[in-house]
Short mmCIF file of C-alpha atoms in Angstrom, two decimals:
data_model
loop_
_atom_site.label_atom_id
_atom_site.label_comp_id
_atom_site.label_asym_id
_atom_site.label_seq_id
_atom_site.Cartn_x
_atom_site.Cartn_y
_atom_site.Cartn_z
CA MET A 819 0.06 0.05 0.29
CA LYS A 820 1.10 3.86 -0.87
CA GLU A 821 1.14 5.49 2.13
CA ASP A 822 -0.26 8.60 -0.71
CA ARG A 823 -3.09 7.51 -0.89
CA LEU A 824 -5.33 8.93 1.39
CA ALA A 825 -3.56 12.58 0.62
CA LEU A 826 -4.56 11.41 -3.15
CA LEU A 827 -7.85 10.57 -2.29
CA GLU A 828 -8.64 13.44 -0.49
CA SER A 829 -7.24 15.57 -3.22
CA TYR A 830 -10.27 14.21 -5.21
CA LYS A 831 -13.36 15.88 -5.87
CA ALA A 832 -16.15 14.37 -3.36
CA ASP A 833 -18.52 14.46 -6.82
CA ASP A 834 -15.88 12.39 -8.60
CA ILE A 835 -15.92 10.38 -6.45
CA GLN A 836 -19.61 9.49 -5.52
CA TYR A 837 -19.52 9.16 -9.79
CA PHE A 838 -17.69 6.32 -9.14
CA LEU A 839 -19.18 4.57 -7.19
CA ALA A 840 -22.20 4.57 -8.31
CA GLN A 841 -20.89 4.20 -12.67
CA ARG A 842 -18.49 2.15 -11.17
CA ARG A 843 -15.71 3.91 -13.88
CA SER A 844 -14.09 6.60 -14.06
CA ASP A 845 -11.66 8.28 -16.24
CA ILE A 846 -10.40 10.79 -13.49
CA ILE A 847 -9.45 8.89 -11.00
CA PRO A 848 -6.42 6.09 -12.01
CA VAL A 849 -7.79 2.55 -12.04
CA ASP A 850 -4.74 1.61 -9.02
CA MET A 851 -6.95 3.71 -6.92
CA GLN A 852 -10.74 2.84 -7.99
CA ASP A 853 -9.77 -0.92 -6.54
CA TYR A 854 -8.07 1.33 -2.90
CA ILE A 855 -11.69 3.27 -3.37
CA LEU A 856 -13.90 0.10 -3.72
CA GLN A 857 -12.13 -1.87 -0.46
CA LEU A 858 -12.59 1.83 1.70
CA ASP A 859 -16.46 1.75 0.90
CA SER A 860 -16.32 -1.87 1.65
CA MET A 861 -14.36 -1.61 4.88
CA SER A 862 -17.46 1.20 5.74
CA ARG A 863 -20.41 -1.30 5.27
CA LEU A 864 -17.72 -3.69 7.97
CA PHE A 865 -17.16 -0.72 10.84
CA HIS A 866 -21.24 -1.54 10.29
CA TYR A 867 -21.37 -5.21 11.74
CA HIS A 868 -17.41 -6.16 13.32
CA LYS A 869 -16.45 -2.06 14.20
CA HIS A 870 -15.20 -3.65 17.37
CA ASN A 871 -13.87 -6.51 16.23
CA TYR A 872 -10.88 -5.41 14.63
CA SER A 873 -9.81 -9.10 12.85
CA ARG A 874 -12.79 -10.46 12.06
CA ALA A 875 -12.83 -6.54 10.14
CA VAL A 876 -9.73 -7.21 8.91
CA GLU A 877 -10.96 -11.15 7.33
CA CYS A 878 -14.01 -10.20 6.34
CA LEU A 879 -11.95 -7.86 3.48
CA ARG A 880 -10.17 -10.17 2.88
CA LYS A 881 -13.16 -12.53 1.43
CA GLU A 882 -14.62 -9.70 -0.19
CA TRP A 883 -11.58 -9.01 -1.79
CA PRO A 884 -9.40 -12.16 -1.80
CA GLN A 885 -6.17 -10.67 -3.16
CA LEU A 886 -5.27 -8.79 -0.27
CA THR A 887 -1.96 -9.73 2.53
CA ILE A 888 -3.49 -9.62 5.54
CA ALA A 889 -0.97 -6.44 6.43
CA GLN A 890 -2.35 -4.84 3.26
CA ALA A 891 -6.18 -5.25 4.96
CA ARG A 892 -5.20 -3.43 7.56
CA CYS A 893 -3.68 -0.84 6.14
CA ILE A 894 -7.02 -0.54 4.59
CA TYR A 895 -9.10 -0.73 8.50
CA ARG A 896 -6.76 1.58 9.10
CA ASP A 897 -6.73 4.35 6.73
CA ALA A 898 -10.94 4.04 5.67
CA LEU A 899 -11.17 4.38 9.91
CA GLU A 900 -8.95 7.13 9.49
CA TYR A 901 -10.55 8.53 6.24
CA PHE A 902 -13.90 8.06 7.71
CA TYR A 903 -13.16 10.24 11.15
CA GLN A 904 -10.91 12.40 9.56
CA ASP A 905 -7.92 12.16 12.11
CA ASP A 906 -4.00 12.20 11.25
CA GLY A 907 -2.89 8.33 12.16
CA ILE A 908 -5.51 7.11 13.76
CA SER A 909 -5.83 9.53 16.40
CA ALA A 910 -7.21 9.44 20.09
CA ARG A 911 -10.02 12.19 17.84
CA ALA A 912 -10.77 9.51 15.65
CA TRP A 913 -11.36 5.89 18.41
CA ASP A 914 -13.03 8.95 20.44
CA LEU A 915 -15.89 9.09 17.05
CA LYS A 916 -15.52 5.67 16.92
CA TYR A 917 -16.83 4.02 20.05
CA ALA A 918 -19.38 6.94 20.52
CA ASP A 919 -20.73 5.48 17.06
CA ALA A 920 -21.23 2.79 19.89
CA TYR A 921 -22.62 4.05 22.21
CA ASP A 922 -24.93 5.80 19.61
CA ASP A 923 -26.42 1.83 18.60
CA LEU A 924 -25.90 0.88 22.45
CA ALA A 925 -28.19 3.60 23.89
CA ARG A 926 -30.62 2.26 20.50
CA LEU A 927 -31.29 -0.84 21.51
CA ALA A 928 -31.23 0.35 25.43
CA ILE A 929 -34.66 1.60 24.49
CA LYS A 930 -35.82 -0.33 22.01
CA SER A 931 -35.57 -2.60 25.64
CA ASP A 932 -36.82 -0.01 27.90
CA LYS A 933 -33.69 0.97 30.04
CA LEU A 934 -34.30 4.28 29.55
CA ALA A 935 -31.26 4.83 32.03
CA THR A 936 -29.01 2.42 29.51
CA ALA A 937 -29.80 5.32 26.95
CA LYS A 938 -28.84 7.67 28.86
CA ALA A 939 -26.04 6.76 29.71
CA ALA A 940 -25.09 5.93 27.07
CA LEU A 941 -25.81 9.36 24.94
CA ASP A 942 -24.03 10.37 27.67
CA LYS A 943 -21.05 9.01 26.61
CA ALA A 944 -21.44 9.22 23.50
CA HIS A 945 -21.06 13.45 24.18
CA GLU A 946 -18.82 13.01 26.08
CA LEU A 947 -16.43 11.99 22.96
CA ARG A 948 -17.92 13.50 20.52
CA THR A 949 -17.26 16.68 22.81
CA ARG A 950 -13.34 16.04 24.70
CA GLN A 951 -11.55 16.73 21.64
CA ARG A 952 -13.61 19.63 20.26
CA GLU A 953 -13.37 21.62 24.64
CA GLN A 954 -9.50 20.85 24.08
CA GLU A 955 -9.00 22.49 20.73
CA ALA A 956 -10.67 25.49 21.92
CA HIS A 957 -8.70 25.63 25.23
CA GLN A 958 -5.12 24.30 23.94
CA TRP A 959 -2.94 26.58 26.05
CA GLN A 960 0.94 26.65 26.69
CA PRO A 961 2.19 27.77 29.64
CA PRO A 962 5.16 30.72 28.72
CA ILE A 963 8.59 29.21 29.24
CA TYR A 964 11.15 30.78 31.01
CA LEU A 965 15.27 29.86 30.55
CA VAL A 966 17.34 30.16 33.20
CA ASN A 967 21.69 31.16 32.56
CA ILE A 968 23.00 31.86 36.03
CA ASN A 969 25.10 34.38 33.35
CA VAL A 970 24.06 36.01 32.65
CA ARG A 971 23.05 39.56 34.74
CA PRO A 972 20.31 42.28 35.82
CA GLU A 973 22.38 44.78 34.02
CA ASP A 974 22.67 42.76 30.22
CA LEU A 975 18.74 43.10 29.93
CA GLY A 976 18.58 46.93 31.61
CA TYR A 977 17.81 46.81 35.21
CA GLN A 978 19.74 47.72 37.70
CA SER A 979 21.45 46.39 40.08
CA GLN A 980 20.31 46.63 43.83
CA LYS A 981 22.14 45.14 46.99
CA LEU A 982 19.49 44.03 49.03
CA MET A 983 20.79 46.22 52.07
CA ASP A 984 20.28 48.96 50.18
CA ILE A 985 17.02 47.84 48.97
CA ALA A 986 16.30 47.25 52.86
CA LYS A 987 17.59 50.66 54.39
CA ARG A 988 15.56 52.64 51.89
CA ALA A 989 12.84 51.79 52.66
CA GLU A 990 13.18 51.76 56.46
CA ASP A 991 14.41 55.69 56.07
CA ALA A 992 11.38 56.59 54.38
CA GLN A 993 8.99 55.02 57.44
CA TYR A 994 11.09 57.09 60.11
CA LYS A 995 11.35 60.49 57.58
CA GLU A 996 7.50 59.60 57.62
CA LEU A 997 7.59 58.92 61.25
CA ILE A 998 9.55 62.32 62.57
CA LEU A 999 8.04 64.63 59.59
CA GLY A 1000 4.55 63.63 60.93
CA LEU A 1001 6.08 64.56 65.08
CA GLU A 1002 3.98 67.94 66.40
CA THR A 1003 7.57 70.45 66.33
CA THR A 1004 9.84 72.82 64.92
CA GLU A 1005 10.38 72.43 61.14
CA ALA A 1006 14.24 72.98 62.83
CA GLU A 1007 13.49 70.08 65.35
CA LYS A 1008 12.12 67.48 62.08
CA LYS A 1009 15.25 68.51 60.35
CA ARG A 1010 17.51 67.77 63.83
CA LEU A 1011 16.54 64.49 64.18
CA LEU A 1012 15.92 63.31 60.51
CA ALA A 1013 20.19 64.40 60.08
CA ASP A 1014 20.86 62.33 63.41
CA ALA A 1015 18.94 59.06 61.41
CA ASN A 1016 21.58 58.98 59.31
CA ILE A 1017 18.32 59.52 56.56
CA PRO A 1018 20.02 61.26 53.40
CA ASP A 1019 17.87 63.68 51.32
CA ALA A 1020 16.01 65.08 53.92
CA ASP A 1021 13.97 67.43 52.08
CA ILE A 1022 11.59 69.80 54.85
CA ILE A 1023 9.17 72.16 53.70
CA TYR A 1024 9.43 75.10 56.09
CA GLY A 1025 6.06 76.40 57.43
CA GLU A 1026 4.90 78.71 60.06
CA GLU A 1027 6.26 77.24 63.09
CA PRO A 1028 3.59 76.72 66.23
CA ALA A 1029 2.35 78.71 68.10
CA ASP A 1030 3.81 78.87 71.61
CA GLU A 1031 1.26 78.16 73.58
CA GLN A 1032 0.40 80.71 76.06
#
């Protein structure tokens, strides 16, 4: 089996394939591809009866097409599964859809047997399988990737290097400055307290001296 047959098949127009299946002849599709399409069509029918039994479906296909080897029949099975459920390489999505169909069949049998609870459970499972892939496609998200290199310094990234002690000292000075400036005393006394606390750049806004108490 040629690995590119599925891709070639998907390049054909649906009308051309339908015409060939109805008339069993085509001036567009090559002869080897005509057999391939008919084999896929046979497998699509076999799915209805043996969709859960891989070996049985392959065996039945070889009865219809005796010229096929077991390996070739297995390739037809995989290609048919892929073609009718549309995804790459018999993916998890294709298998989910396959089993969703099976749950639908089970639900119909349960309804006929008046087992409505079983039917509902089967339908719920079919719905879950059919929507799971869609939800994954709609919520695909990748976390950001951080590359850590111990040889890269903050300065290399445009940041100014700062020591933790300097940062802590500035925060402490800011707290002392706020505390001192909030005291009910003269501006001169505030300036002296700031100088004693060794707080640099202590700008004092001079205002009126508080009135002396009489």
